[in-house]
Every structure is written in C-alpha cells, then in structure tokens.
Short mmCIF file of C-alpha atoms and ligand atoms in Angstrom, two decimals:
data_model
loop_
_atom_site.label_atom_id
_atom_site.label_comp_id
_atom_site.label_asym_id
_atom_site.label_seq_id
_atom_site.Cartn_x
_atom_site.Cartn_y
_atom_site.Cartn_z
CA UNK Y 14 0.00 0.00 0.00
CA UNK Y 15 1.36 3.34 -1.14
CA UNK Y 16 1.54 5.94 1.58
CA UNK Y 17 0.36 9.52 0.27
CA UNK Y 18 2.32 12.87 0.79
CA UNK Y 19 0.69 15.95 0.48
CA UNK Y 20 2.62 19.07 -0.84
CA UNK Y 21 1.30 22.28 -0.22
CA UNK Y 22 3.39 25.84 -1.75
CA UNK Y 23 1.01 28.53 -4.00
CA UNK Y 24 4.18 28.05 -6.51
CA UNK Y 25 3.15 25.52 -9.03
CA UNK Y 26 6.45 24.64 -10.33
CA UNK Y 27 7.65 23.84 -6.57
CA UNK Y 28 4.71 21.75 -5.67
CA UNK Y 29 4.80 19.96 -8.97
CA UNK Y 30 8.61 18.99 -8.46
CA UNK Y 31 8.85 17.86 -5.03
CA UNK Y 32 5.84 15.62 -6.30
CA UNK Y 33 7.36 14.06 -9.24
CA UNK Y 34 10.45 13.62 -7.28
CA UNK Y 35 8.57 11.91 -4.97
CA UNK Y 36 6.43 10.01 -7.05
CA UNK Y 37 9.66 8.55 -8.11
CA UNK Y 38 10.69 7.23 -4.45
CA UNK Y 39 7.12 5.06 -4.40
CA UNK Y 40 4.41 7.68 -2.86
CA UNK Y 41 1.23 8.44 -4.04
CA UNK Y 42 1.16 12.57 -4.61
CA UNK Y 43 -1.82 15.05 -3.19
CA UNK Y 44 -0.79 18.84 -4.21
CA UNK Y 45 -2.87 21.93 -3.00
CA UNK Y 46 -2.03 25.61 -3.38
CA UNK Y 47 -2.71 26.97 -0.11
CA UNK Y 48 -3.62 26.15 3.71
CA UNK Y 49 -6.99 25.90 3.32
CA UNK Y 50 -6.74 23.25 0.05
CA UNK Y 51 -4.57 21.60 2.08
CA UNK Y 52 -6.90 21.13 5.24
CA UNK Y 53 -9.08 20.18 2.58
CA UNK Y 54 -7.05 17.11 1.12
CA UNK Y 55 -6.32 16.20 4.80
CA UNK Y 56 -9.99 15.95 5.79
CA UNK Y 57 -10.95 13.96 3.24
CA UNK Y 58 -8.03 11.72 2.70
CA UNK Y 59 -5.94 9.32 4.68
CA UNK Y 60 -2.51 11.62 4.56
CA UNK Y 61 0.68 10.11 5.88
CA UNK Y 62 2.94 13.42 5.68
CA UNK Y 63 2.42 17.00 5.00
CA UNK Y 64 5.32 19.35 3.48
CA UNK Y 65 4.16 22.92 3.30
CA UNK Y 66 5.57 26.18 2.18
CA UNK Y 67 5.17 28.63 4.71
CA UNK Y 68 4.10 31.78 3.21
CA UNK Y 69 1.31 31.61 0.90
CA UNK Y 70 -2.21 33.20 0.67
CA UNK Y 71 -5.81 32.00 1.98
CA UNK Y 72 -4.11 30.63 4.38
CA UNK Y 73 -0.42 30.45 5.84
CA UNK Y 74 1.52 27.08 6.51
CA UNK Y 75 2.11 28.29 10.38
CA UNK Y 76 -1.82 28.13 10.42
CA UNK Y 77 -2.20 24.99 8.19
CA UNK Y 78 0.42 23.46 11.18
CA UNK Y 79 -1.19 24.61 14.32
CA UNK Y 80 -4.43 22.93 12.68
CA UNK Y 81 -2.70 19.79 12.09
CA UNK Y 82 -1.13 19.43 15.18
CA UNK Y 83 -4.15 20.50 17.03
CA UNK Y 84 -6.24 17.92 15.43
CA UNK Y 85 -4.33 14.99 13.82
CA UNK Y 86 -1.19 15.43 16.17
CA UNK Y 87 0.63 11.83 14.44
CA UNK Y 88 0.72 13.40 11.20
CA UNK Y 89 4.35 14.95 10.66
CA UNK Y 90 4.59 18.48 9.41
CA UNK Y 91 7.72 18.87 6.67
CA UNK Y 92 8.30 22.96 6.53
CA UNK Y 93 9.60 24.62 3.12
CA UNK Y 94 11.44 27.86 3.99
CA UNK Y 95 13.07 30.57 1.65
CA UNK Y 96 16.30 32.02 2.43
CA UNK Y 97 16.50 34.65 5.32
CA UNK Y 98 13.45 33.26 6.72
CA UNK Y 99 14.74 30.69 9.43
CA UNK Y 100 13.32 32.47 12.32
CA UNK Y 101 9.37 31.15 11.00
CA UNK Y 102 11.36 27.71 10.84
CA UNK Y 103 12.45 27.76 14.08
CA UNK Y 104 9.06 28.83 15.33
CA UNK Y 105 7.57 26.19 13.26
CA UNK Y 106 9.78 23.91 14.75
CA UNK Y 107 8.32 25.36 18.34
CA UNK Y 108 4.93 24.83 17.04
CA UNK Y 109 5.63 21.16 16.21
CA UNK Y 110 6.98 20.51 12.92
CA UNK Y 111 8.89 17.31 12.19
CA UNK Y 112 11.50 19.11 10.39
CA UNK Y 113 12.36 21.99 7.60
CA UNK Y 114 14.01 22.20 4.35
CA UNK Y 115 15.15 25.69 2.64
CA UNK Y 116 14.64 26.28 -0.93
CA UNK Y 117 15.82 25.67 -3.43
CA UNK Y 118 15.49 21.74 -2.10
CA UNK Y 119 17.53 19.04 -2.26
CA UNK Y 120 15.60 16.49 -3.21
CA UNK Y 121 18.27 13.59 -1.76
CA UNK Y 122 18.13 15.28 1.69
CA UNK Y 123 14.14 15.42 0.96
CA UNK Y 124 13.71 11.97 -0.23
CA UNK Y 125 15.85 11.38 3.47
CA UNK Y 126 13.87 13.25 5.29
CA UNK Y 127 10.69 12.18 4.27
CA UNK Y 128 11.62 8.29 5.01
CA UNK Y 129 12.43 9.59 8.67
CA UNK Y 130 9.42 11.15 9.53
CA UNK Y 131 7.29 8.62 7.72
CA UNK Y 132 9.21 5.94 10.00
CA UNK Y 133 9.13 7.72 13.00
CA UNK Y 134 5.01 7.98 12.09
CA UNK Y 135 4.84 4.18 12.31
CA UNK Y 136 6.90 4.08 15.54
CA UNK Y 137 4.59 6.92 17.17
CA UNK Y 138 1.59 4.98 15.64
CA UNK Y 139 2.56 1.28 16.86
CA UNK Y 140 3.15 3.05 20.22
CA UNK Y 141 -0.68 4.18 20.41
CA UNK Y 142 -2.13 0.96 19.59
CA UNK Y 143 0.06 -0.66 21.85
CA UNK Y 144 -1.42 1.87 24.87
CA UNK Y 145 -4.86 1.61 23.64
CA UNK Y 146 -4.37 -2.27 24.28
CA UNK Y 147 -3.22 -1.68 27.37
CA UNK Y 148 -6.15 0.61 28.28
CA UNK Y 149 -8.51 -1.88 27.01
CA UNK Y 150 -7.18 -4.93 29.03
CA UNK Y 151 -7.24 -2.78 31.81
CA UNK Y 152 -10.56 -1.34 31.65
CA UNK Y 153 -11.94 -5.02 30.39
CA UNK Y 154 -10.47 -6.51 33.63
CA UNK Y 155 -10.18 -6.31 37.07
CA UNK Y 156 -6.89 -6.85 37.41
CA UNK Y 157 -6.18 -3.32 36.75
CA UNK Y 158 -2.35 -3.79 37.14
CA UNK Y 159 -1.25 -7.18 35.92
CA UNK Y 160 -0.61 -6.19 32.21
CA UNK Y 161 -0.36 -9.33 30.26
CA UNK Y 162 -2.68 -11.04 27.26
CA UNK Y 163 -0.77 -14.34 26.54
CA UNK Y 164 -2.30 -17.56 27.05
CA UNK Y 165 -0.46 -18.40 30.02
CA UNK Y 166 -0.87 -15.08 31.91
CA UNK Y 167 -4.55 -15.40 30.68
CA UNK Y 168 -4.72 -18.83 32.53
CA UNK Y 169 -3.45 -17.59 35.47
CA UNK Y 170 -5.85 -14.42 35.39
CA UNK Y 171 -8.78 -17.23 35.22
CA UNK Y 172 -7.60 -18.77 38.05
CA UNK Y 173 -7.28 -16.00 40.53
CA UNK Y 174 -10.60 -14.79 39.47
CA UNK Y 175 -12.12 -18.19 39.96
CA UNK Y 176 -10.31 -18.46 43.29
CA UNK Y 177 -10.65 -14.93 44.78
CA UNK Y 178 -14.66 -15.89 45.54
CA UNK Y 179 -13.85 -18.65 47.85
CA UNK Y 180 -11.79 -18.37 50.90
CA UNK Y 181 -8.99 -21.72 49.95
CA UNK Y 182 -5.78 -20.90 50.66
CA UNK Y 183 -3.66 -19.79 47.74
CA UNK Y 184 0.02 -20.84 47.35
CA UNK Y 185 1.64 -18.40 44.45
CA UNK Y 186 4.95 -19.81 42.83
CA UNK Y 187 6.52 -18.53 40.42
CA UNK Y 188 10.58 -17.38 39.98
CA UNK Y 189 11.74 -14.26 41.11
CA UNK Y 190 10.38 -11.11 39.88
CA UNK Y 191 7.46 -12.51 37.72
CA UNK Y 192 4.73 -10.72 39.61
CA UNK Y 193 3.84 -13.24 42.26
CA UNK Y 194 2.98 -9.94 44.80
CA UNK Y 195 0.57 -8.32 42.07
CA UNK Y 196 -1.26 -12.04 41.45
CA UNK Y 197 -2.05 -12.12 45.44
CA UNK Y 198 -3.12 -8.23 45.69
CA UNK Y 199 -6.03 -9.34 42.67
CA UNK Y 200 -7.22 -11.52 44.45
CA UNK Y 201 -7.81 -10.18 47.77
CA UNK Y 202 -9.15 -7.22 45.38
CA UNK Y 203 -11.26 -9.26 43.88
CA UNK Y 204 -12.65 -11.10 46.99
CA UNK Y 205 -15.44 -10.30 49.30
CA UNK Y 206 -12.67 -9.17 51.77
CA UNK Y 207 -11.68 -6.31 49.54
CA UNK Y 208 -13.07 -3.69 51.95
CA UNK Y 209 -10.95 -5.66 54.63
CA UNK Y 210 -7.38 -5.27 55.34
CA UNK Y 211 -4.36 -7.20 53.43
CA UNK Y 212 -1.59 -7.49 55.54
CA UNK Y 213 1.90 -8.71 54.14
CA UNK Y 214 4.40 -10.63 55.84
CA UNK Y 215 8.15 -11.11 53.98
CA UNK Y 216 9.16 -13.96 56.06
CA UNK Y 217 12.41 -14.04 54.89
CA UNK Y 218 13.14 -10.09 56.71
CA UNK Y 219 13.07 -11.47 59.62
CA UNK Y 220 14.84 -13.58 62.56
CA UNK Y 221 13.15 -16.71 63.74
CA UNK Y 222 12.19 -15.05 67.05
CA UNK Y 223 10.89 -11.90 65.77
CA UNK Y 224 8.93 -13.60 62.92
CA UNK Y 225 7.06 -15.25 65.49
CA UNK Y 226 6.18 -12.68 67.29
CA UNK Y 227 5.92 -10.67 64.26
CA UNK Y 228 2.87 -13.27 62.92
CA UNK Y 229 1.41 -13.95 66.52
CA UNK Y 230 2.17 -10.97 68.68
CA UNK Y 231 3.41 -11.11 72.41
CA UNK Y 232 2.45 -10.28 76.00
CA UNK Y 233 4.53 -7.86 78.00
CA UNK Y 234 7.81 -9.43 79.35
CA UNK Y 235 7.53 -12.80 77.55
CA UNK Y 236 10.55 -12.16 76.54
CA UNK Y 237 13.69 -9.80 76.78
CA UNK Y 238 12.81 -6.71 75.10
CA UNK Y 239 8.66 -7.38 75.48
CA UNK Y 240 8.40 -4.15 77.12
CA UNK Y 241 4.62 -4.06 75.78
CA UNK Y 242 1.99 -6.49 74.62
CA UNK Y 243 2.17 -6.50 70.53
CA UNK Y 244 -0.62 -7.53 68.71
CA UNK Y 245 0.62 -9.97 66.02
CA UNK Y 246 -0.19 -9.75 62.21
CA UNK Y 247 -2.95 -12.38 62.11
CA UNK Y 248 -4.51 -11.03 64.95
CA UNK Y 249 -4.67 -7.55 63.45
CA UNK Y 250 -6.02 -8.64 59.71
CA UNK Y 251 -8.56 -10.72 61.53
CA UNK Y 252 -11.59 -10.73 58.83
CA UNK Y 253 -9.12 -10.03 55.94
CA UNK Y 254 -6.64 -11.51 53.71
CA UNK Y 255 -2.99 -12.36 55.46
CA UNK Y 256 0.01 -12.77 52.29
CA UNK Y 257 3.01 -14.12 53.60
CA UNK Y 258 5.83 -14.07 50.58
CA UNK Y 259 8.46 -15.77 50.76
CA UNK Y 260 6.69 -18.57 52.99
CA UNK Y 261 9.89 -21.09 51.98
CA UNK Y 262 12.08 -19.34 54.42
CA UNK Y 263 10.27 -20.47 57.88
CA UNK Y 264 11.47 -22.27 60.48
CA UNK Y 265 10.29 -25.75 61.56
CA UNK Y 266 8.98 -23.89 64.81
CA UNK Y 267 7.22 -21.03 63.52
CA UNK Y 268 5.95 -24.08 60.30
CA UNK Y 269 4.46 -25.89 63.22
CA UNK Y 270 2.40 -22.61 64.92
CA UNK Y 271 1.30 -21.77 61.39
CA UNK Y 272 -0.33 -25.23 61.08
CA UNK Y 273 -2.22 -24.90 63.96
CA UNK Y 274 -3.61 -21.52 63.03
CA UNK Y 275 -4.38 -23.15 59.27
CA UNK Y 276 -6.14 -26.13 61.06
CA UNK Y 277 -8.00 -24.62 63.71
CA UNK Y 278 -7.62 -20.67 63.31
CA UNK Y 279 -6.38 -20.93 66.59
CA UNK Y 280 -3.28 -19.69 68.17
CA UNK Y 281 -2.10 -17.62 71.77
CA UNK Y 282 0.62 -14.93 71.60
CA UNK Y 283 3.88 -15.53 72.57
CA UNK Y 284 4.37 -16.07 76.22
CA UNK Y 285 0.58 -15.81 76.50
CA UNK Y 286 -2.40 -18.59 77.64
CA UNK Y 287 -5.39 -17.17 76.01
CA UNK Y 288 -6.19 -18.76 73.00
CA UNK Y 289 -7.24 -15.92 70.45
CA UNK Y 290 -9.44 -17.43 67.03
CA UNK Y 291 -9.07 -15.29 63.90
CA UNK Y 292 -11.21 -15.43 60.47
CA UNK Y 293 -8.75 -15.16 57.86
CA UNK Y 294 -8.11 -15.83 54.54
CA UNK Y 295 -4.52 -17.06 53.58
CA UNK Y 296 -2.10 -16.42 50.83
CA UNK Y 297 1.56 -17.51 50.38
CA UNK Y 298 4.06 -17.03 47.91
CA UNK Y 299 7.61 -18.99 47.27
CA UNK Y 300 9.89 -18.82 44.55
CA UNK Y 301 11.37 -22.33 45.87
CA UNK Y 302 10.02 -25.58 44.91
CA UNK Y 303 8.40 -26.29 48.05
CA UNK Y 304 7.33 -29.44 47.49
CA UNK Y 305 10.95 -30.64 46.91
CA UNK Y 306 11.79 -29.22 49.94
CA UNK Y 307 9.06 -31.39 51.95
CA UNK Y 308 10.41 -34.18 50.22
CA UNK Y 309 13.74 -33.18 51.41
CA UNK Y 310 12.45 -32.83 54.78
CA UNK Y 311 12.52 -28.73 55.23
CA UNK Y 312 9.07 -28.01 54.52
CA UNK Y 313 6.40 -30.06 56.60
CA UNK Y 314 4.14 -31.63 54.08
CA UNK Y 315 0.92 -31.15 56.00
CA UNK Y 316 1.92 -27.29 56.14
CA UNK Y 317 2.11 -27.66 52.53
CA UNK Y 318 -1.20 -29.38 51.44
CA UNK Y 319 -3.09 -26.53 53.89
CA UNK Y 320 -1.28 -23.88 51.99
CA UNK Y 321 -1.08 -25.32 48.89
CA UNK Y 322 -5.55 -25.69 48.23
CA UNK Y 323 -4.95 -23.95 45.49
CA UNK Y 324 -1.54 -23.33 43.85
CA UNK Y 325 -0.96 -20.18 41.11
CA UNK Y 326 2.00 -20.90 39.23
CA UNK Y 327 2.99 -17.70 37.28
CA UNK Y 328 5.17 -18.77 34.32
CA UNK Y 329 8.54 -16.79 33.71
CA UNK Y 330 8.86 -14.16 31.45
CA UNK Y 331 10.72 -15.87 28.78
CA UNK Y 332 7.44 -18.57 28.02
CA UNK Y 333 5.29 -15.84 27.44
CA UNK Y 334 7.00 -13.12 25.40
CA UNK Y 335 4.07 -12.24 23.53
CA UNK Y 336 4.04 -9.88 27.02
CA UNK Y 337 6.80 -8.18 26.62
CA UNK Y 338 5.90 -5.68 23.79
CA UNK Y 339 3.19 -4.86 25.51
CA UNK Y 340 4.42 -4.53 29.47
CA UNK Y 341 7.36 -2.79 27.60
CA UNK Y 342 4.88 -0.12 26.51
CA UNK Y 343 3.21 0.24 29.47
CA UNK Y 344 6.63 0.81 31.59
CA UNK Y 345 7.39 3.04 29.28
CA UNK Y 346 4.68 4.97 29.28
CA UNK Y 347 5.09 5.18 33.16
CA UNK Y 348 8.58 6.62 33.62
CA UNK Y 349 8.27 8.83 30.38
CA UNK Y 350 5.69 10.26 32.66
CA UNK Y 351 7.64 10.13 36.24
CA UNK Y 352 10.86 11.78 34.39
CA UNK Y 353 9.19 14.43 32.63
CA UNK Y 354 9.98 13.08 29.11
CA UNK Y 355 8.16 12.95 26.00
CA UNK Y 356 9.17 9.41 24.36
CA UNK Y 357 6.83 8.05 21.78
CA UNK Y 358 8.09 4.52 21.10
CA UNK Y 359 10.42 1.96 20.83
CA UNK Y 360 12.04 1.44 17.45
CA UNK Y 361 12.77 -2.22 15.58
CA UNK Y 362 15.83 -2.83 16.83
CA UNK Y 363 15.57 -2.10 20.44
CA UNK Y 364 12.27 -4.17 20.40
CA UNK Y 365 14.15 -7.08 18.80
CA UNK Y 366 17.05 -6.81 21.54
CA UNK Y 367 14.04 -6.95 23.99
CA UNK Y 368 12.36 -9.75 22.53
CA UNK Y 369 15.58 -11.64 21.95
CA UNK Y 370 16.62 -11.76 25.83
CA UNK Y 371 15.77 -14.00 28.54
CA UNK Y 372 14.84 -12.13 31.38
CA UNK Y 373 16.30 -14.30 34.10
CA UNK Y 374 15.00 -11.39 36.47
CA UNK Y 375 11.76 -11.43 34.60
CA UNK Y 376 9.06 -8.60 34.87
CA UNK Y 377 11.21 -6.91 37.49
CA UNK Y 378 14.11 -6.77 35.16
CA UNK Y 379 12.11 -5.84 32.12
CA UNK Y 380 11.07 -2.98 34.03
CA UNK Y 381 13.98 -1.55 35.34
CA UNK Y 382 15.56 -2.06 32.04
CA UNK Y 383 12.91 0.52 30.77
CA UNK Y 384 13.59 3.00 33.35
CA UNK Y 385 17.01 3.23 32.57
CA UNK Y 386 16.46 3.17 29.00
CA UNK Y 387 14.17 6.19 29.58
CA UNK Y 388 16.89 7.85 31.34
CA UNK Y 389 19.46 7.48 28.51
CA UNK Y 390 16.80 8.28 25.99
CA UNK Y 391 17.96 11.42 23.76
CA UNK Y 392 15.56 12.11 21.42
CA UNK Y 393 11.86 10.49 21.72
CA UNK Y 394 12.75 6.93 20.49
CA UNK Y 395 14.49 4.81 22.37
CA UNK Y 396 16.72 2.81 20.48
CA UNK Y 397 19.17 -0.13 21.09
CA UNK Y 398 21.74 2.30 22.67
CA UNK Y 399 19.72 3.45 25.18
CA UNK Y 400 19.32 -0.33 26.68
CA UNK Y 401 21.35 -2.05 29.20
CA UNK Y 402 24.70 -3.69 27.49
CA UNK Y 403 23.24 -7.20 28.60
CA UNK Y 404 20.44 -6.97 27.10
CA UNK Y 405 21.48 -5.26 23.87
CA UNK Y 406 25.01 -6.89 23.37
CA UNK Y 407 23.46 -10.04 23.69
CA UNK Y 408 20.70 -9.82 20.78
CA UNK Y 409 21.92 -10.38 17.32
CA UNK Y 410 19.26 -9.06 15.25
CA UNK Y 411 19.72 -11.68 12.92
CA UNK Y 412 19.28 -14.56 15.02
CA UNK Y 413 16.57 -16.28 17.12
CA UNK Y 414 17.45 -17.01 20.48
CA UNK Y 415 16.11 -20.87 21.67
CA UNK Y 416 16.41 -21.63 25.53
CA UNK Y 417 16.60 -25.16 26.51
CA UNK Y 418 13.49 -26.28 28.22
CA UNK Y 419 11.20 -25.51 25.50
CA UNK Y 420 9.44 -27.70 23.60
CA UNK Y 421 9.33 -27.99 19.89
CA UNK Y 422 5.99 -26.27 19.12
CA UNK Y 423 7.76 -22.81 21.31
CA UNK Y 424 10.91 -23.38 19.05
CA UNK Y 425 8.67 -23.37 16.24
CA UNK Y 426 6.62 -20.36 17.28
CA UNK Y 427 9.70 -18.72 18.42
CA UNK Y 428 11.17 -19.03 15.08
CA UNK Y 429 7.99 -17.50 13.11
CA UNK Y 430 7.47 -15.04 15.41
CA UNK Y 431 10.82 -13.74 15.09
CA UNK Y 432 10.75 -13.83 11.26
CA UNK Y 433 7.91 -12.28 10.78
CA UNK Y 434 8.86 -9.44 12.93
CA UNK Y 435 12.64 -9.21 11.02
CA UNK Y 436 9.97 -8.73 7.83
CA UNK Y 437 7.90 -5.97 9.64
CA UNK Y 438 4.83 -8.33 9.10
CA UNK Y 439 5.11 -9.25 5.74
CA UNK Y 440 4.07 -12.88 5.45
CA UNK Y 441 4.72 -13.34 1.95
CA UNK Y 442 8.75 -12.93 2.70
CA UNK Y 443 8.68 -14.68 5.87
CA UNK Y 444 6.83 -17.70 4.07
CA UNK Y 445 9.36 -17.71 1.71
CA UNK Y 446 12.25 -17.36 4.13
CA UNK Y 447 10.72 -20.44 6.36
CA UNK Y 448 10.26 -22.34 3.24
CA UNK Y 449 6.88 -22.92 3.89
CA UNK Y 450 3.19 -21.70 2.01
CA UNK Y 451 1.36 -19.05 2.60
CA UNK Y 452 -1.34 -21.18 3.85
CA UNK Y 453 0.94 -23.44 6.43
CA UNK Y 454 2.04 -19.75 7.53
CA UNK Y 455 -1.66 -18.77 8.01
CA UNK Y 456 -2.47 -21.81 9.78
CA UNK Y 457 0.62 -21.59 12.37
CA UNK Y 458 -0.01 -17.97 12.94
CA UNK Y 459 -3.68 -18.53 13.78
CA UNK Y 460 -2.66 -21.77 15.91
CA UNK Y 461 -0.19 -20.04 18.00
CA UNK Y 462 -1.75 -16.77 18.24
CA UNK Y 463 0.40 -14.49 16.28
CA UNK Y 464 -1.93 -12.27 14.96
N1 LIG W 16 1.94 -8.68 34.72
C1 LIG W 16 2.50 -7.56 35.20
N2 LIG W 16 2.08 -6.37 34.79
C2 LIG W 16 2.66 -5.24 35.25
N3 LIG W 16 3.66 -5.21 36.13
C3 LIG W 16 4.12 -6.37 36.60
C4 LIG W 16 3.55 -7.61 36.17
N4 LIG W 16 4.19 -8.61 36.81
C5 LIG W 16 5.11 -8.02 37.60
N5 LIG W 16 5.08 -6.68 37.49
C6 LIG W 16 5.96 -5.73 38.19
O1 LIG W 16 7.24 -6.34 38.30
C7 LIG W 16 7.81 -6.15 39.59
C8 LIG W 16 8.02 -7.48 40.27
O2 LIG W 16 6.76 -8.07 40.60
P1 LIG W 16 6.48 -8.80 42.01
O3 LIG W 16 7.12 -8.02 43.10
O4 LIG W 16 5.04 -9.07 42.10
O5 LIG W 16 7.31 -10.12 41.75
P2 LIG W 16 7.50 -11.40 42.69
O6 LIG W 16 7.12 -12.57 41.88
O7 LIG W 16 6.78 -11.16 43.98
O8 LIG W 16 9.07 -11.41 42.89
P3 LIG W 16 9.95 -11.93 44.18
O9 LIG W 16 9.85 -13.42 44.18
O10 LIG W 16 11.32 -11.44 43.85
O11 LIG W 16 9.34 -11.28 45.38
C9 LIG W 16 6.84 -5.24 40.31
O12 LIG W 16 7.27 -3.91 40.13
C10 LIG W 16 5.53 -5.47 39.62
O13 LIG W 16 4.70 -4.35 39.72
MG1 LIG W 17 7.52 -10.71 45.87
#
C-alpha cells in the first residue's frame, strides 16, 4: 500500500517537483495551493505526511500546522522555507513541525527526510495501539495492574478470578520477579474481603524469634525486650486476607504454629495462655520448589497441602513473550511520565534486543531495564543504545534465540514469530524465508496466536 504525501506551496512549479520527485521514491502525490486546500485534502483523505511552504495566501503554513497538530497530532509536518526566513522555521519547529528544508530543495536530503518522519510515524503509531491495548485490558479486567494477554498469563488471570470468591488458601509460585505480589493483591481485590485489610508478611526479613512474634504478637515481658503487649499480624487482619511471601524461608517452629492456626484458626501470643481465634483468609508465595523441599524434609508436608488448596503458578517471562511488547509499553509509558519526558516509542531494533533476551529477572528486570532506558533516551525513540549492554550486546538481530526447556511447538513459534517481525509483518517474505506456504504460515499464525 502506497503511503500519500501531500505538498502544499502557491508556486506551481515547486509543488509539482517535489511531487514528481517523490512520485519517483514510491508515494502516491496530493498537491494543494494553499492552507486551506490543504486542510481540505487532509480531511478527506488518509494523509501520511504533509510538506508545506510557509508563506502563501488564503491561508499560511504556520496556520495549516497549528491545525494539524491541534487535530491529527501523528501526522508529521515537513516545513519549506526561503532564504532569510529561518526564524518562521524555528518557530515552526516550536509549534511542532517534524522538520524543515530551505529552498531551493535538495531532493536527496528530501527523499531522506521524508523516510524519517514517515518511520518515526509508524513508531509513534505502533506506540498508540500498543497503549490503547493496554487501556482496554485494563478497563476489560479487574486486574487493573497485571498487564499481560498471553495464554499463560490469561490462565493464570482465570484462576485467581475463579479463586478470589472462595476463601482456599492460595500458594503463588513462580521465579523471582514474575509478579507473584501483584497475582495475590487481585485476588484479595477481587474477593469479598476487599473492603478488609491485606496485611503482608516477607518472612524471609526477619529472625526466627521476631517472625514469630511478628505473625502472633506477644504479651509484656515474655521475653527480653517485650516491654509491651504487641498484637501480632494475624490477629490484626482478623476478617481479611494475610500474604506471607516468601513462605519457603520459615522455620520448623514457627511451620508448626502456622499449622495450627491453618487447622483450627487458633493460636495464643507468645508467652501468653489465652487462646485468640481469627477469620482469615490465607495467601503464600515462594519462589522455591516447596514441594521438593518437603520431600527433602525442610518443609512439613501437611503445612504444605493446607497452603497449597490452590496453587498459582505464574510462568517466567521468557514462556510468554508475547508480554513483553506490551508490558514494555506500558513501563514506558510510566517513567516517560515520572521523568518528565516525551518518548513516543520503541524502534525495531531495540524491540528485537528486547524480545531476543531471557529475562532471568523477569518482569522486574524488564522494568527496570525501561527505566534506565528512559533515562538514557535522547531524542523520543528509544533505540538499542539506550538499553542495558546485557540486554542489547546479547541480541543479534539476525538470530533467534532458543532456551533449553522448551518444547518444539515454542521453538517453532519462536522461530515464526521472530521472522515475521525481522519482515515488519510481511508474510509473503517470511513464508518464503521459512520455506513454507502461505497457507501453512496462516495456519501456524492462527494456531499459536500471532496475529
Ligand atoms: N503482569 C504484570 N504487569 C505489570 N507489572 C508487573 C507484572 N508482573 C510483575 N510486574 C511488576 O514487576 C515487579 C516485580 O513483581 P512482584 O514483586 O510481584 O514479583 P514477585 O514474583 O513477587 O518477585 P519476588 O519473588 O522477587 O518477590 C513489580 O514492580 C511489579 O509491579
Ligand atoms: Mg515478591
């Protein structure tokens, strides 16, 4: 599909020109004499770039831009100045043109710098429907904050809602950083409790002692230091949700207290006789394998079945990269805000170099790769430059990247996926690179959800 150029200048022989010239390079042509023919052509075509003259009469090219970027603010403005006039340019540039030529033009830099801004268009463009995805998922689900539309993350997102109804406790796994915290917040949002409090205990922070007394509270002087009684966590989310991450980490003691209170909801504070009986609803969350460690004889196994009703397992980043595009954008969009900058995508190579990686840290590490990149961001791109060496060094752009673990069918869809983004899409070439037909293409892409 050709995209169409519109040249606007009240001198015929100019607009005629730049058009053949352009013609030449593969666009399809719309000329108009003044401001108002072009608003015109804009209104009632689909117009991928504008290049206007500045002075002409009817109406002006500063007014022609202020109307385009008022109302169509992704179409780039090309400016056409005459000599001794580079003050309007720079204003023009102020008002928010792409760029500006002088007369007479060079059509090579024109040709040049109409490939630019129609590029940086698509960037800008792929950007938008990337963050109106993001606001539909978000407005379309209750899980407000866990960004994700693969099938795995969509499994999961079934899950939790199914689960958040009931009161079975929830054990989360998942490795570090894939958004184990975020999967138990849903679903005490989307309970009955959500009006109730959530408390979180990282079990892990803390000694033995003071974990115990942490979860269960004390009485004044059962111990060194008990200078007052403390009410414990359960006690004080009694009719809520209670998460304790990092559940792995506990001691056989404190494992033995917590079965009691997961039996009977029963438990007294630490140096203290009265029993105290809570209604609570309990989530845990381990990157371990905790069921290797019961078989190894850390974690009791009846602790484990009580905790373990239900069990969430939220895949690593790396088995569902269809994600990352998308939690890319939306991390981008965030600290574009927080720093005050106006970036408007990522371009092709950068999203490659993201794709490409493995994310050992997972959504954690995808995210603070974006914030950085944001920070070393120059212009309003960001490019492969402006990404962590890691991450960037290690994608070739001309290679797929296959972890062991996965089974033939990811390879596969790895491999097409890749392809067809090298090819910007176009399934005819990647077809023909795969050495397969059209229609096997069609048929993969629909049966691993590449569309
Ligand atoms: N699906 C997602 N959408 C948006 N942000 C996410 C998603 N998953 C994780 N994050 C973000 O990534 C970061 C890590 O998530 P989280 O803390 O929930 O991971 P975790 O599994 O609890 O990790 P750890 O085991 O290290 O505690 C957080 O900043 C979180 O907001
Ligand atoms: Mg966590």
């Amino acid at each position: 599909m050709k995209l169409n150029i519109l040249i606007v200048d009240d001198e015929k022989n100019i607009r005629e020109g730049l058009g053949q010239s352009l013609e030449m390079d593969g666009y399809n042509i719309l000329l108009g004499k003044n401001g108002r023919e072009g608003l015109n052509l804009i209104n009632n075509n689909e117009v991928d770039l504008v290049i206007t003259d500045l002075r002409m009469p009817e109406m002006s090219g500063a007014e022609l831009l202020k109307q385009v970027t008022a109302s169509n603010p992704t179409l780039p403005v090309i400016i056409l100045t005459g000599h001794g006039t580079i003050e309007s340019a720079v204003t023009a540039m102020r008002d928010g043109a792409f760029d500006f030529l002088t007369k007479p033009v060079n059509l090579d830099r024109l040709s040049l710098l109409v490939k630019r801004a129609l590029a940086n268009r698509q960037l800008v463009l792929k950007h938008r429907e990337l963050q109106d995805e993001i606001d539909k998922l978000s407005r379309r689900n209750k899980f407000s904050s866990i960004i994700g539309k693969s099938a795995p993350m969509r499994r999961v997102l079934d899950i939790v809602e199914q689960v958040a109804a009931t009161k079975a406790s929830v054990l989360i796994t998942g490795e570090s950083g894939v958004g184990k915290e975020l999967v138990a917040h849903a679903i005490h949002n989307l309970s009955q409790r959500k009006n109730k409090k959530m408390v979180e205990v990282h079990c892990s922070a803390l000694s033995e002692s003071l974990l115990e007394s942490e979860l269960f509270g004390h009485e004044k002087g059962s111990f060194t230091g008990a200078i007052a009684r403390k009410i414990g966590r359960f006690e004080a989310s009694d009719g809520g949700t209670i998460f304790l991450d990092e559940i792995g980490e506990i001691s056989p003691h404190v494992q033995i207290k917590l079965l009691r209170v997961l039996q009977e909801k029963k438990f007294e504070r630490v140096g203290g006789e009265t029993t105290l009986e809570v209604d609570i609803r309990i989530l845990s969350a381990t990157n371990r394998d905790l069921k290797e460690e019961t078989e190894k004889g850390n974690f009791r196994e009846d602790l484990f079945y009580r905790l373990n009703v239900v069990n969430i397992h939220v895949p690593p980043l790396r088995e569902r990269k269809e994600d990352v595009e998308l939690l890319a954008a939306a991390f981008l969009k965030e600290f574009s805000e927080e720093n005050g900058k106006n970036i408007t995508g990522i371009d092709q190579k950068a999203r490659l170099a993201l794709y490409n990686y493995s994310w050992p840290g997972n959504i954690r590490e995808l995210r603070n790769c974006l914030e950085s990149a944001v920070v070393m961001c120059k212009s309003s791109i960001i490019t492969r430059d402006d990404l962590p060496a890691t991450i960037s060094s290690g994608s070739d752009e001309d290679s797929v990247k296959i972890p062991i673990g996965i089974s033939m069918d990811e390879a596969e869809r790895a491999i097409i996926k890749a392809t067809l983004f090298h090819e910007n899409g176009n399934k005819t070439r990647t077809a023909e690179i795969l050495g397969i037909g059209r229609k096997t293409l069609h048929r993969k892409i629909n049966e691993y959800g590449l569309n």
